[in-house]
PDB file of C-alpha atoms in Angstrom:
ATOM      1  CA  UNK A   1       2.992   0.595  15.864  1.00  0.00           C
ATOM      2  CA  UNK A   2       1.158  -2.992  16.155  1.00  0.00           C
ATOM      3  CA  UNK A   3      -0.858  -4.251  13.175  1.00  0.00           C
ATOM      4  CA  UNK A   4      -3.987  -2.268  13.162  1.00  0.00           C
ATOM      5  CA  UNK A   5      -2.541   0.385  13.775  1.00  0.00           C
ATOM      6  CA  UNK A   6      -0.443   0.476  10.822  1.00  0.00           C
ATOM      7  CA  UNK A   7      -3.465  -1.100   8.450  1.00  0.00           C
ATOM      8  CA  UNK A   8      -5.595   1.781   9.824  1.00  0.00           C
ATOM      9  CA  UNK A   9      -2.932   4.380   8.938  1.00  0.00           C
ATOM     10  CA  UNK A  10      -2.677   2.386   5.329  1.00  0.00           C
ATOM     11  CA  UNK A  11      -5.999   3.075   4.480  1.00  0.00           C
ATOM     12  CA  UNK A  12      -6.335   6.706   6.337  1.00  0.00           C
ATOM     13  CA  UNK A  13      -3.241   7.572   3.818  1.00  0.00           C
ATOM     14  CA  UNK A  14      -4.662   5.808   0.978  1.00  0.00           C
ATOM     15  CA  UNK A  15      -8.224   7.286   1.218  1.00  0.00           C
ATOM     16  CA  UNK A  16      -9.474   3.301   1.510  1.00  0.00           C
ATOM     17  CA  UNK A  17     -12.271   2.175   3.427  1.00  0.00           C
ATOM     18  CA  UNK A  18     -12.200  -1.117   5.319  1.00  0.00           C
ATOM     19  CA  UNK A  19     -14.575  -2.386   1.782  1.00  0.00           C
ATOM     20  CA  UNK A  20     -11.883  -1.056  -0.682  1.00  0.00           C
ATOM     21  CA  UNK A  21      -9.549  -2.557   1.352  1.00  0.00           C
ATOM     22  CA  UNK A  22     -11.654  -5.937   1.155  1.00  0.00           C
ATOM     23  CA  UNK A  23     -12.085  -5.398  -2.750  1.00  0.00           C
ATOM     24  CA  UNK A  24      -8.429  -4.265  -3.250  1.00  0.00           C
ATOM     25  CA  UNK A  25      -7.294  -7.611  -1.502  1.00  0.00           C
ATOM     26  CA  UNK A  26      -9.502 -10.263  -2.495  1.00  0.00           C
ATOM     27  CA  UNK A  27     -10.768 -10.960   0.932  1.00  0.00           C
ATOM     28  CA  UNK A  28     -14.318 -11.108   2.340  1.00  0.00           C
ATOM     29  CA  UNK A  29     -15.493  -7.901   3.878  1.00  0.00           C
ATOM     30  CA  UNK A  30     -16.205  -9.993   6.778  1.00  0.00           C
ATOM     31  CA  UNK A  31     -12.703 -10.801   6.404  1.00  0.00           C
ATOM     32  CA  UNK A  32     -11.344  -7.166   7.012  1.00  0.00           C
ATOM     33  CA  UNK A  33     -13.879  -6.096   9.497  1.00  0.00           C
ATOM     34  CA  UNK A  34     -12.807  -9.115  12.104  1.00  0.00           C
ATOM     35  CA  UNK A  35      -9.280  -7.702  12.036  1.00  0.00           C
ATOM     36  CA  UNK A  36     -10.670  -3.765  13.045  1.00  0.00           C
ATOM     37  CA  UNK A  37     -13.813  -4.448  14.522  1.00  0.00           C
ATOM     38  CA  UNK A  38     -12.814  -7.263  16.619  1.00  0.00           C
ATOM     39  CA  UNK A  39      -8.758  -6.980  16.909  1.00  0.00           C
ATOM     40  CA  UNK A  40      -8.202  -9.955  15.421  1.00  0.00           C
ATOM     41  CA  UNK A  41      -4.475 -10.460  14.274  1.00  0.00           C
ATOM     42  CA  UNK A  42      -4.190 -11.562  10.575  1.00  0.00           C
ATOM     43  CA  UNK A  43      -3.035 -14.834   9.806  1.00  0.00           C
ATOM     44  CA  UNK A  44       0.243 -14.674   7.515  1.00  0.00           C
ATOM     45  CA  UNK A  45      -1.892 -15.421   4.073  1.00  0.00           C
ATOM     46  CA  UNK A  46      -4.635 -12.835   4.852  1.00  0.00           C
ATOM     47  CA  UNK A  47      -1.867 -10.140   5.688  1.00  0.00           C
ATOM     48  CA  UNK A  48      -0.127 -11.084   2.480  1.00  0.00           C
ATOM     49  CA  UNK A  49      -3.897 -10.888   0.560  1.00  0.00           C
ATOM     50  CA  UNK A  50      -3.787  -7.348   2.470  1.00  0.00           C
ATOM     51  CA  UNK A  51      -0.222  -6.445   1.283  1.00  0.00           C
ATOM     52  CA  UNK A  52      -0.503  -7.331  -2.263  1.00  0.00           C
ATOM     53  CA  UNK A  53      -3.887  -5.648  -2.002  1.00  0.00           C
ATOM     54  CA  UNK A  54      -1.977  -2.327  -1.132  1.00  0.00           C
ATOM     55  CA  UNK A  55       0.655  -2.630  -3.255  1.00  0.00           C
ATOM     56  CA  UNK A  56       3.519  -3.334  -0.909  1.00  0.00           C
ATOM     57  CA  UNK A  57       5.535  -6.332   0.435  1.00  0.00           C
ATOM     58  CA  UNK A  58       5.558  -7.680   3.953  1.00  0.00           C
ATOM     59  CA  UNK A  59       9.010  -6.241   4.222  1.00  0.00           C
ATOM     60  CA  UNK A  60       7.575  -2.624   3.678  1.00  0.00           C
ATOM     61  CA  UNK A  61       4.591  -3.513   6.079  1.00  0.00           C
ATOM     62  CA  UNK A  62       7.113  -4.400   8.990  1.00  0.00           C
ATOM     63  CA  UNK A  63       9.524  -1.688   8.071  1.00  0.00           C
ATOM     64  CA  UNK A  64       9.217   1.411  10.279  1.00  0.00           C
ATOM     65  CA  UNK A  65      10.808   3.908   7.707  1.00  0.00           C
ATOM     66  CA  UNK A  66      13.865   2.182   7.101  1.00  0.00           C
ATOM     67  CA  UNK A  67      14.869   1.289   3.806  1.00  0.00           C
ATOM     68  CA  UNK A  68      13.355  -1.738   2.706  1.00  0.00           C
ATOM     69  CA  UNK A  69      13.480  -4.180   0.065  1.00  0.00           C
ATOM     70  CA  UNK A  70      11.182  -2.936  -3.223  1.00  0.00           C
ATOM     71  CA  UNK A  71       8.808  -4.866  -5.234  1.00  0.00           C
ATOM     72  CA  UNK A  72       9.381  -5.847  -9.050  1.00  0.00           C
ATOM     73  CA  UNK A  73       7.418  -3.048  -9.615  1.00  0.00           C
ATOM     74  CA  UNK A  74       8.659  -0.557  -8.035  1.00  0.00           C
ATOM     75  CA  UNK A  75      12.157  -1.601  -8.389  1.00  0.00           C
ATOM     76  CA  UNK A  76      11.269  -1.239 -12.315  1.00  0.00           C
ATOM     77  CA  UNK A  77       9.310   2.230 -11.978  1.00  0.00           C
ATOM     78  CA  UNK A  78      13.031   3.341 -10.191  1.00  0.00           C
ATOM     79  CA  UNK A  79      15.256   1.880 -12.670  1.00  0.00           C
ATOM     80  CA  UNK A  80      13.203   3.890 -15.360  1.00  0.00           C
ATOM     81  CA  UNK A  81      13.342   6.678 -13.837  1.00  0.00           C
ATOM     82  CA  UNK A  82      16.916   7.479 -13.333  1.00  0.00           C
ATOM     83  CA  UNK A  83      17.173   7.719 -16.993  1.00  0.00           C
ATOM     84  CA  UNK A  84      14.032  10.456 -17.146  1.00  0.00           C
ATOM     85  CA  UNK A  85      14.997  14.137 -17.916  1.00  0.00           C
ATOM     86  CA  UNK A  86      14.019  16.823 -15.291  1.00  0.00           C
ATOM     87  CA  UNK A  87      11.304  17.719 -17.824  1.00  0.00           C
ATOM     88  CA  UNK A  88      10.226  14.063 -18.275  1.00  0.00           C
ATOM     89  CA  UNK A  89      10.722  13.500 -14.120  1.00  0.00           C
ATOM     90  CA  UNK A  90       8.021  16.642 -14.151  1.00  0.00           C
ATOM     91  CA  UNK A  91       5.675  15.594 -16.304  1.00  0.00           C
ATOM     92  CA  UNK A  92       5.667  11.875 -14.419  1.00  0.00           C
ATOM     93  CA  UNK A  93       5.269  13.761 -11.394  1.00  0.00           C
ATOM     94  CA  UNK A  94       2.031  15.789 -12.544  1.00  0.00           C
ATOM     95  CA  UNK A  95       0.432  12.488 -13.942  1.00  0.00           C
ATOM     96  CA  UNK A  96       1.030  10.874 -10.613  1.00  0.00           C
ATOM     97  CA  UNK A  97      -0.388  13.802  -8.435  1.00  0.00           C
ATOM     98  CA  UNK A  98      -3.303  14.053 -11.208  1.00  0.00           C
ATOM     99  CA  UNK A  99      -3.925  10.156 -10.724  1.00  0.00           C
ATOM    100  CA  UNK A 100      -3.654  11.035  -6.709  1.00  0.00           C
ATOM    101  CA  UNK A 101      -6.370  13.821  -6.668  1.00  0.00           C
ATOM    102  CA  UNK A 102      -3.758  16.108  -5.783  1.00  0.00           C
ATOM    103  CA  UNK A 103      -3.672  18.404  -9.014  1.00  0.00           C
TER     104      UNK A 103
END
């Protein structure tokens, strides 16, 4: 999967549009919309803008699937969780699907 590709399927997972995506990053829409519209390849910073934007490192971008290095925050949000009860694990679970639109 090439770059905007796997951008497009970011956002298409995410519910983002190409704005969001602008907003969510820091970038100009103009920005984002060279990279779809045009097929532009990101430079480096602008694909880290995008990355912190969505949350995820480069190393996750690149990764197809494998395991990959988490962020600090993720890395934390695991570390808790191990120590969660099944009931706690639950209720975490509901506020995340509640937070994702999917409750």
């Amino acid at each position: 999967m090439d770059t905007h590709e796997k951008l497009r399927a970011l956002l298409v997972a995410r519910g983002w549009s190409e704005y969001r995506l602008a907003k969510e990053s820091n970038l100009s829409e103009s920005t984002i919309l060279n990279i779809f519209r045009r097929n532009a390849t990101p430079s480096i910073p602008t694909l880290e803008a995008i990355c912190s934007g969505l949350g995820i490192t480069m190393s996750q971008f690149f990764a197809d699937n494998e395991m990959v290095e988490l962020s600090p925050e993720l890395k934390k949000l695991f570390e808790g969780w191990v120590f969660l009860t099944a009931q706690q694990k639950a209720a975490v679970m509901n506020v995340i699907e509640a937070f994702n639109g999917n409750h």
